[in-house]
Coordinates of N, CA and C in Angstrom, one line a residue:
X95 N 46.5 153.7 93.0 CA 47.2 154.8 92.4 C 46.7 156.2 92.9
X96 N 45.3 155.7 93.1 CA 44.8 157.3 93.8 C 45.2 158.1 94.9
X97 N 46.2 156.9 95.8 CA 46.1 157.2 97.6 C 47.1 157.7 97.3
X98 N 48.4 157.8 96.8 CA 49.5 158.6 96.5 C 49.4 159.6 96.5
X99 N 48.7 160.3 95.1 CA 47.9 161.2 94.7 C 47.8 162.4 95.8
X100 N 46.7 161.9 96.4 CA 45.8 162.3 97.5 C 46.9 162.9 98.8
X101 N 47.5 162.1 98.5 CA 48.5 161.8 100.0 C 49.3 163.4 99.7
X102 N 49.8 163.1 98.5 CA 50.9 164.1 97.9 C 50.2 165.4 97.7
X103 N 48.8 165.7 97.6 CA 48.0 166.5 97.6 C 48.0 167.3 98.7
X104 N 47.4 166.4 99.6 CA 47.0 167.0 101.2 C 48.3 167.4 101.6
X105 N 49.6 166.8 101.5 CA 50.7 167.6 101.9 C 51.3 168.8 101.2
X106 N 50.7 168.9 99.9 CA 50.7 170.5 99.3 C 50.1 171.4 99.9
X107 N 49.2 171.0 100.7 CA 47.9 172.0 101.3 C 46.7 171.8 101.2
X108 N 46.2 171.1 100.3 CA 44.9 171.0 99.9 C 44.4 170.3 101.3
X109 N 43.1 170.6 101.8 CA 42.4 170.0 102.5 C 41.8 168.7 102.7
X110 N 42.3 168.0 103.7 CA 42.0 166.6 103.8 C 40.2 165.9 103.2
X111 N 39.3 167.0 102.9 CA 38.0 166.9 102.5 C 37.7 166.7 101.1
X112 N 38.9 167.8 100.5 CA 38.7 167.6 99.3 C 39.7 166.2 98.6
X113 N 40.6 166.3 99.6 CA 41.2 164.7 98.8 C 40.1 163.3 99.3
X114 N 39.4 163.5 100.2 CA 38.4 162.2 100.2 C 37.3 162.4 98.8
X115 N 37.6 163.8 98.5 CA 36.6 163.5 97.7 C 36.8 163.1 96.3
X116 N 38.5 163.7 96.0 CA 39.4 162.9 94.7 C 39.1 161.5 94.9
X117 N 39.5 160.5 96.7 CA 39.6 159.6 96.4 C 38.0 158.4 96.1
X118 N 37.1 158.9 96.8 CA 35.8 158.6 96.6 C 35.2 158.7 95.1
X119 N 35.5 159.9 94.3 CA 34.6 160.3 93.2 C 35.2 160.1 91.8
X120 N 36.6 160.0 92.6 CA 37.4 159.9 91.1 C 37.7 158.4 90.1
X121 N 38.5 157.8 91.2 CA 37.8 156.4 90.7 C 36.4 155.6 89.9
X122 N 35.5 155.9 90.8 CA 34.2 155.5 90.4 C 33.8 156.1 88.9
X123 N 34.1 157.2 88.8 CA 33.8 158.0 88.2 C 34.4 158.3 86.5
X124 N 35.2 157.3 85.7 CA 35.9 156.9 85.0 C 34.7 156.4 83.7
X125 N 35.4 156.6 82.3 CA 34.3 156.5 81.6 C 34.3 155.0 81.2
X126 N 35.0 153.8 81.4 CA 34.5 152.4 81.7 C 33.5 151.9 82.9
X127 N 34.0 153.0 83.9 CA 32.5 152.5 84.9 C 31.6 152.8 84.4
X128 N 31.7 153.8 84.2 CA 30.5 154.8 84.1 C 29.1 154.0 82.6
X129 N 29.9 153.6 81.7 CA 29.6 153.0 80.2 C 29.3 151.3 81.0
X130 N 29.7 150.9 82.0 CA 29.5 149.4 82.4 C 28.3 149.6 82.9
X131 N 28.3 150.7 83.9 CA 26.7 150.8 84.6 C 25.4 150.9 83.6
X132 N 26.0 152.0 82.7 CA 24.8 152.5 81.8 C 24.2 151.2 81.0
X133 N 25.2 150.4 80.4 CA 24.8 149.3 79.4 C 24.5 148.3 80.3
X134 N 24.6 147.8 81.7 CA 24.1 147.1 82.2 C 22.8 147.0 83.0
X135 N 23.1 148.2 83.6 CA 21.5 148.7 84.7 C 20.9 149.9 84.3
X136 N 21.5 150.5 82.9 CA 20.4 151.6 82.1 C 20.6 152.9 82.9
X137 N 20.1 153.6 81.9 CA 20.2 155.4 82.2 C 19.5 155.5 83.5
X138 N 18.5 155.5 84.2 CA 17.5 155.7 85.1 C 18.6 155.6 86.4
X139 N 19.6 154.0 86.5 CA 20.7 153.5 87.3 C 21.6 154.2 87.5
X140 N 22.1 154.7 86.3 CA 23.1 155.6 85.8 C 22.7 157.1 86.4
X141 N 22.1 157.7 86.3 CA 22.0 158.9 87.0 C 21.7 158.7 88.8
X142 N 21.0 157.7 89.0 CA 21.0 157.8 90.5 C 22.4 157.5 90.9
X143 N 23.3 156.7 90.2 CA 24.6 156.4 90.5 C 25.1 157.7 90.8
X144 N 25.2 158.8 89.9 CA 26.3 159.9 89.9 C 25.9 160.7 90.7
X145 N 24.5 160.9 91.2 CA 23.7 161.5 92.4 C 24.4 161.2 93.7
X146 N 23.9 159.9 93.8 CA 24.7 159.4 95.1 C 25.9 160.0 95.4
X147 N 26.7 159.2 94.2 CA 28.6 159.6 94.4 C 28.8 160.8 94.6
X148 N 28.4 162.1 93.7 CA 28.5 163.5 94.2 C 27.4 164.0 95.3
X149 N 26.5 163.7 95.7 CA 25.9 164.1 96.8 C 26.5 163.5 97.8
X150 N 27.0 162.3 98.1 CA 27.8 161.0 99.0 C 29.3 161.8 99.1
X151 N 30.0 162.0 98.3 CA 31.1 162.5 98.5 C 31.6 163.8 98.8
X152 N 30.6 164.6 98.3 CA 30.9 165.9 99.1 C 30.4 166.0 100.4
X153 N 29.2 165.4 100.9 CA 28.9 165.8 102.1 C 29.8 165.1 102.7
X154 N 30.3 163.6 102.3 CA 31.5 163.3 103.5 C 33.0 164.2 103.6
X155 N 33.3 164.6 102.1 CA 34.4 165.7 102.3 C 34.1 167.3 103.8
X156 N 33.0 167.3 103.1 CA 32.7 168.6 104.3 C 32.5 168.1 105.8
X157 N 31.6 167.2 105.9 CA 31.9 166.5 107.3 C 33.1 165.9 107.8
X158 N 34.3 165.7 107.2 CA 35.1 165.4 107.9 C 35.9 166.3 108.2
X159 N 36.3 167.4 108.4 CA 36.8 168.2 108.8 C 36.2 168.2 110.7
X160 N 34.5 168.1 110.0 CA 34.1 168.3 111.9 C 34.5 166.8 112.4
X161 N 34.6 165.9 112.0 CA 34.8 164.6 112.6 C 36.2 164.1 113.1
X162 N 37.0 164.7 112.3 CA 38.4 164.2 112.5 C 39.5 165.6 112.5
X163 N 40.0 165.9 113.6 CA 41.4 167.1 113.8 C 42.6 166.3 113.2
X164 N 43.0 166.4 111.8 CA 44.4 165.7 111.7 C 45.1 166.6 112.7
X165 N 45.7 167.6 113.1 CA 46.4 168.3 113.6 C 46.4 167.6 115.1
X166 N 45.1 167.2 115.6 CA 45.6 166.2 116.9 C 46.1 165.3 116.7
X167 N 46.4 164.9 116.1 CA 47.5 163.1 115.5 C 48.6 163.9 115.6
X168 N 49.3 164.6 115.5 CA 50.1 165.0 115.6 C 51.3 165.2 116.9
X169 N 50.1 165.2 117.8 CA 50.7 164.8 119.3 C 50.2 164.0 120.1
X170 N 49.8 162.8 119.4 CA 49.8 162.0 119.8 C 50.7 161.1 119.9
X171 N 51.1 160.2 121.2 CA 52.0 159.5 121.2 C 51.8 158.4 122.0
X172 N 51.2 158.7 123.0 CA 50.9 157.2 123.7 C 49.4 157.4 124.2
X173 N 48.9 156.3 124.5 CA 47.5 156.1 125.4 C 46.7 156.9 124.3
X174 N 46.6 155.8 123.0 CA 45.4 156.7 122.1 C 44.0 156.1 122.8
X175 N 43.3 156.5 122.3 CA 41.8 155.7 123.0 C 41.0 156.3 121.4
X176 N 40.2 155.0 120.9 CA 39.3 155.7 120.1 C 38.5 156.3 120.3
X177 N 38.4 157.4 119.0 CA 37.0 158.1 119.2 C 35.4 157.1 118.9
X178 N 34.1 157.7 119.4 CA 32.9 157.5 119.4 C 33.2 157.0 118.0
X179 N 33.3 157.5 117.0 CA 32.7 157.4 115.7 C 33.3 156.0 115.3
X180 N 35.1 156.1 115.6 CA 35.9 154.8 115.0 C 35.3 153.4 115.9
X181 N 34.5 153.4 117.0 CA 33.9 152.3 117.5 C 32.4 151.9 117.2
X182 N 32.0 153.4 116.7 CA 30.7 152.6 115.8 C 30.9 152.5 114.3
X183 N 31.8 152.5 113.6 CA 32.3 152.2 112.6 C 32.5 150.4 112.7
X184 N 33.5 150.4 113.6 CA 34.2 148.9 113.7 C 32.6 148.0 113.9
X185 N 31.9 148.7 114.7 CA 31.0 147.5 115.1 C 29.7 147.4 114.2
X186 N 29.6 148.2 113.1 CA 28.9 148.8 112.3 C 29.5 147.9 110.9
X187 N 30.3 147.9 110.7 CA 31.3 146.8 109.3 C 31.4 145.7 110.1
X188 N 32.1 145.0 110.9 CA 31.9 144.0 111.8 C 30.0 142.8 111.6
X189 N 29.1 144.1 112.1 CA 27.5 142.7 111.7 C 27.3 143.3 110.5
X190 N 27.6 144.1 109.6 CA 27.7 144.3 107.8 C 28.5 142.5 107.7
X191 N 29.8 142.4 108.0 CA 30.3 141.3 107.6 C 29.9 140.2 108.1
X192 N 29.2 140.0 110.0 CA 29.4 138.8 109.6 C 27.5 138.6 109.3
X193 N 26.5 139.8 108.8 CA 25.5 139.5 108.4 C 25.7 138.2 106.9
X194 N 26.7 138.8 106.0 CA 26.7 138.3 104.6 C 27.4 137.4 105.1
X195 N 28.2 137.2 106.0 CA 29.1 135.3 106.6 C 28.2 134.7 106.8
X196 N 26.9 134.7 107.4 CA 25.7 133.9 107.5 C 25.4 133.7 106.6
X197 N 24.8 134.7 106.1 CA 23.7 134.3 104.7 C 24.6 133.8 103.8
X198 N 25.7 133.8 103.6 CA 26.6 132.7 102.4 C 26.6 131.6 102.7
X199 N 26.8 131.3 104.0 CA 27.0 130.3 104.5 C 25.9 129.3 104.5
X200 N 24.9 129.7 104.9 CA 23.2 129.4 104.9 C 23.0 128.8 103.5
X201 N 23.3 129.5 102.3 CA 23.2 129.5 101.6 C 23.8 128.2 101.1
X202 N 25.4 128.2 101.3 CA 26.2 127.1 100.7 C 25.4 126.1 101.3
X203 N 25.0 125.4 102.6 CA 24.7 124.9 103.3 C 23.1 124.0 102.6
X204 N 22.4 125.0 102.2 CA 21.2 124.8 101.4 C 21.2 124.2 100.4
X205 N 22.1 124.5 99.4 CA 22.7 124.3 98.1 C 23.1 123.0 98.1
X206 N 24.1 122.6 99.0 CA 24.8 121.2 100.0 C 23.7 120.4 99.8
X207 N 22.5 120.5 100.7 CA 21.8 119.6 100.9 C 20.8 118.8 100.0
X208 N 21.0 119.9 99.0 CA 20.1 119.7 98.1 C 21.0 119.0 97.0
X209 N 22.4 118.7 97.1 CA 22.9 118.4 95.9 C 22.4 116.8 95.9
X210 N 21.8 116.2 96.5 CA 21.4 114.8 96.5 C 20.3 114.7 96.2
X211 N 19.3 115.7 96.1 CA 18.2 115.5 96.0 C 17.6 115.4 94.6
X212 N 16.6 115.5 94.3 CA 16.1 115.2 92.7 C 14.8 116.4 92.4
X213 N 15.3 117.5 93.6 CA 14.4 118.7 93.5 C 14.1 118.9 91.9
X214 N 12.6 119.3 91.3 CA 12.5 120.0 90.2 C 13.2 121.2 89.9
X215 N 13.4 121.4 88.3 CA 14.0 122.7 88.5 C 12.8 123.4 88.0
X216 N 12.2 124.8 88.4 CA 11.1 125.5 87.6 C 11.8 126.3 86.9
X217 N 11.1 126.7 85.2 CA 11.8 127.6 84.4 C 10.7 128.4 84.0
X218 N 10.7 129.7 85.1 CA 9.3 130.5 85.0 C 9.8 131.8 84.4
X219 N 9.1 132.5 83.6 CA 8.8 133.5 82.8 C 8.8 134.7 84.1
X220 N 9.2 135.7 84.0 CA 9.0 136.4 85.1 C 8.9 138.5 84.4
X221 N 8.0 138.9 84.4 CA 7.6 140.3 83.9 C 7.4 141.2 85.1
X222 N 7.9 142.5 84.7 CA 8.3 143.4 85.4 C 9.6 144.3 85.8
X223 N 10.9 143.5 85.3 CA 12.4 143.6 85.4 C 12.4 144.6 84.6
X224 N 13.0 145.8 84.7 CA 13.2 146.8 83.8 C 14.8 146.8 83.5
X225 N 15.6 146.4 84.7 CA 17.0 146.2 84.5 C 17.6 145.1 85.6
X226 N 19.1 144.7 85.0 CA 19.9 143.7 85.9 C 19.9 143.9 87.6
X227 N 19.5 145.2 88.3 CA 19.5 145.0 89.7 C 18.1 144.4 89.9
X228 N 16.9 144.8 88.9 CA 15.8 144.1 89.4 C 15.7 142.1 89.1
X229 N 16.6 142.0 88.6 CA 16.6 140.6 88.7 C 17.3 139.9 89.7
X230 N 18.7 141.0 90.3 CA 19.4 140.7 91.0 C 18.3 140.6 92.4
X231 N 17.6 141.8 92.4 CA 16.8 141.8 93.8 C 16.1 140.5 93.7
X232 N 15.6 140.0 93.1 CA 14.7 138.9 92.7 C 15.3 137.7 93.1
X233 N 16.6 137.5 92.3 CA 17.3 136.3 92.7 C 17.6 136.5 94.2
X234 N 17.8 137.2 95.0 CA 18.3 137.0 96.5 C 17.1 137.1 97.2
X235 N 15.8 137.7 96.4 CA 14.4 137.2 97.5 C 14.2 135.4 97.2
X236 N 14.7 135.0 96.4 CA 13.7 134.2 95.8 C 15.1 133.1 96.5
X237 N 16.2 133.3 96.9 CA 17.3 132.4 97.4 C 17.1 132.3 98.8
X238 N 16.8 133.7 99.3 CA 16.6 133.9 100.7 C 15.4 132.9 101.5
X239 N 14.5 132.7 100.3 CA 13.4 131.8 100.9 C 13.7 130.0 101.1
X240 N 13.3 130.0 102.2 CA 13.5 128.6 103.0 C 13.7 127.4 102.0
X241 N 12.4 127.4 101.2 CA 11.7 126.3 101.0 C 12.6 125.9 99.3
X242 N 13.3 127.2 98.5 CA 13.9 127.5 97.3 C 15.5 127.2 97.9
X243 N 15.8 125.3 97.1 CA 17.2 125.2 96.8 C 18.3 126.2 96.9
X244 N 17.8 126.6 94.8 CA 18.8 127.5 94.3 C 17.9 128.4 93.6
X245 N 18.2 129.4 93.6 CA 17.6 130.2 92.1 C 18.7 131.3 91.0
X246 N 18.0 131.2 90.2 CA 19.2 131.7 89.5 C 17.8 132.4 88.2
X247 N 18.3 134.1 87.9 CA 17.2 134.8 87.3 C 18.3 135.4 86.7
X248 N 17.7 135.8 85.5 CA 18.6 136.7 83.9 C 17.4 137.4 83.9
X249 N 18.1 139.1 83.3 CA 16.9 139.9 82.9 C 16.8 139.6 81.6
X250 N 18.1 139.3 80.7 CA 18.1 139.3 79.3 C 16.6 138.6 78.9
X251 N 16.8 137.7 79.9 CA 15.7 136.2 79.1 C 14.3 136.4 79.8
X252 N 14.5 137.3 81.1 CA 13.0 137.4 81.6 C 12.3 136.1 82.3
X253 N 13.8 135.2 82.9 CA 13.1 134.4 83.2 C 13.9 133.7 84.6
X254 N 13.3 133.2 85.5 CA 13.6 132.6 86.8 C 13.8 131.0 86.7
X255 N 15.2 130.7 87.2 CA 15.7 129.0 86.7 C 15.3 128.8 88.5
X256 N 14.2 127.8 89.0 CA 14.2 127.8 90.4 C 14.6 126.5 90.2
X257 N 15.7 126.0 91.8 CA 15.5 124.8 91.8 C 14.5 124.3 93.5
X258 N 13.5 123.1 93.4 CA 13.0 123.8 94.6 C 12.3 122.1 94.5
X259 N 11.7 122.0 95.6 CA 10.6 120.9 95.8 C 9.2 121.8 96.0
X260 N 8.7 122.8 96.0 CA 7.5 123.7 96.1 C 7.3 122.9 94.2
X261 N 5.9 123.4 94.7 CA 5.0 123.8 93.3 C 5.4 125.2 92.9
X262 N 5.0 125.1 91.3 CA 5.3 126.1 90.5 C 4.5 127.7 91.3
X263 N 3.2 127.1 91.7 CA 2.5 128.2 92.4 C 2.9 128.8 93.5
X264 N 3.8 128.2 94.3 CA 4.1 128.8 95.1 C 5.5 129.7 95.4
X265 N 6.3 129.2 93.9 CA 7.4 129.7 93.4 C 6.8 130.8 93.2
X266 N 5.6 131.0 92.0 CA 5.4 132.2 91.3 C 4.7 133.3 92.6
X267 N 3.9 132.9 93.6 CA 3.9 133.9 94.7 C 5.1 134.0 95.4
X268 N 5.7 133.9 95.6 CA 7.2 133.8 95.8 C 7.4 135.3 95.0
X269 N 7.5 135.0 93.8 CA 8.1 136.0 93.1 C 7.2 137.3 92.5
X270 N 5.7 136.8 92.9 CA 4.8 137.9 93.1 C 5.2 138.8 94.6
X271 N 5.3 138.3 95.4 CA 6.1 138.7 96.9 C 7.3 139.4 96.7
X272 N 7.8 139.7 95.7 CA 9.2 140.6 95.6 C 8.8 141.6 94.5
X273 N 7.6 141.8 94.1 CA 7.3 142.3 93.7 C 7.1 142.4 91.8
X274 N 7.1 141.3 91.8 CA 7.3 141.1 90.1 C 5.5 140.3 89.4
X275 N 5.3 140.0 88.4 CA 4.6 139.3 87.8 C 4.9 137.9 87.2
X276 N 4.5 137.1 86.9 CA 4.2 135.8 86.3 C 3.1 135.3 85.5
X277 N 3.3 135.2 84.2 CA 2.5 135.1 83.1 C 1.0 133.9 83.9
X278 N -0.1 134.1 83.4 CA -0.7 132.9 83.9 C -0.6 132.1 83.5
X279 N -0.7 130.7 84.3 CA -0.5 129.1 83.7 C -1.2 128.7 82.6
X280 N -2.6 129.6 82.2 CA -3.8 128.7 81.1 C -3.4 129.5 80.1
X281 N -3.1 130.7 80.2 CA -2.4 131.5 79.1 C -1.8 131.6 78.4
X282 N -0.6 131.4 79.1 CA 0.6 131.3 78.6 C 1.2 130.2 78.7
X283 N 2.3 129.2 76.9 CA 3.2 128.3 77.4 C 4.3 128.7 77.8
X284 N 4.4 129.8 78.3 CA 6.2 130.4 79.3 C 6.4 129.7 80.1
X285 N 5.6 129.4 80.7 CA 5.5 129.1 82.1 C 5.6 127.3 82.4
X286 N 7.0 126.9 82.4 CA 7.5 126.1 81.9 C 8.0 124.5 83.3
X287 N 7.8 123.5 83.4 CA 8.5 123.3 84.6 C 9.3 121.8 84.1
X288 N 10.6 122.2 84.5 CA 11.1 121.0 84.0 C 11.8 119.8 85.3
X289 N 11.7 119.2 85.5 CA 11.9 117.7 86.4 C 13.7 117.1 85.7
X290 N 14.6 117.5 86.6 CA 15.2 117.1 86.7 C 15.6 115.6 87.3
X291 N 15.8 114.4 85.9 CA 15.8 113.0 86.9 C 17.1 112.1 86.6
X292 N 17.6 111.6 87.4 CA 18.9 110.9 87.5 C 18.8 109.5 86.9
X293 N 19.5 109.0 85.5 CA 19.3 107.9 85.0 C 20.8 106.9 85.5
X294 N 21.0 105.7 84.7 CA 22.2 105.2 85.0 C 23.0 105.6 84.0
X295 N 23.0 106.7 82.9 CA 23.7 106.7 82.0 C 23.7 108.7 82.4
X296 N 23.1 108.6 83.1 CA 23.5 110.2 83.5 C 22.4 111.4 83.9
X297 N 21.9 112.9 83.9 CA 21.3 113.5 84.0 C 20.3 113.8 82.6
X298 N 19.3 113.6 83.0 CA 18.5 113.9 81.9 C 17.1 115.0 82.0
X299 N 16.5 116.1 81.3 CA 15.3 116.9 81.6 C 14.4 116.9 80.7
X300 N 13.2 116.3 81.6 CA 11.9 116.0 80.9 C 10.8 117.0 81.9
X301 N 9.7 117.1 80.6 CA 8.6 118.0 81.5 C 7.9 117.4 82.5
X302 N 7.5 118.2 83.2 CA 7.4 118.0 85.0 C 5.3 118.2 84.4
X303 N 4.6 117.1 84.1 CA 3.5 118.0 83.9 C 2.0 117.9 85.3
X304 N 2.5 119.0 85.9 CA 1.5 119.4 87.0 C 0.2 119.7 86.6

């Protein structure tokens, strides 16, 4: 609904910089985003968000005026040839996409192989998370590694579901390596590992005791 808008704007007169910046800031910028971010990834998230978008969006409103002459489109008609920018754009989104076509793929692939297996699952306590992107960061270090099935981390619970054939110890440096903590083993009962084993009457989880 915004590109209309915009569209209908810029043909009033308004300058093509300031409608990128209607279309960029305005959307995002709505008080269900805005209340989604805050209650999910907290105030601290929340202000670097609105930074970005209004520092992000006006500097690209004001730079494009130097980047793009609408008034040359205008006579244009045959033999366009792209500009520098529109070719490093294309090839710039292009390995953005097919970087995450790998790593999905990698991923499914991983997950695949393991669906046969009788990998342990570990259910480690994990301190440091202040909000949902630090767990998020966590879950994709801790997926990205070779030797880790699946993982799957909640900030609510503060805690890392690994599925993996590694030892617990080498999970929890694992997730000391992304920069988090892990309760110690003599210390604390968080620190939890449970063995997932295949019976004839179905799946069952008993403790894994290392």
């Amino acid at each position: 609904a915004s590109v209309p808008i915009a569209a209908t704007l810029v043909t009033a007169g308004m300058p093509p910089g300031a409608a990128l910046v209607f279309l960029m800031a305005g959307p995002a910028t709505n008080v269900a985003t805005l209340g989604a971010v805050y209650r999910t990834l907290g105030l601290k998230t929340l202000l670097i968000y609105l930074t970005v978008l209004i520092v992000g969006s006006v500097g690209c409103g004001l730079l494009l005026p130097s980047l793009i002459d609408i008034h040359a489109f205008l006579d244009v008609h045959h033999h366009d040839h792209p500009a520098w920018w529109q070719i490093t754009s294309t090839i710039v989104l292009s390995a953005a996409l097919l970087w995450f076509a790998v790593s999905d793929f990698r991923r499914l692939m991983r997950r695949g192989n393991s669906g046969g297996t009788d990998s342990p699952t570990h259910v480690i306590r994990v301190e440091g998370m202040t909000c949902q992107g630090c767990a998020s960061r966590l879950e994709r270090s801790l997926n990205s590694a070779q030797e880790i099935d699946s993982a799957s981390v909640t900030f609510r619970d503060g805690e890392a579901v690994v599925q993996s054939g590694s030892s617990r110890a080498d999970i929890a440096k694992q997730i000391r390596k992304a920069g988090f903590q892990t309760p110690d083993d003599a210390a604390t009962p968080d620190l939890v590992t449970l063995q997932l084993s295949t019976s004839s009457s179905g799946s069952r989880m008993t403790p894994d005791n290392h």
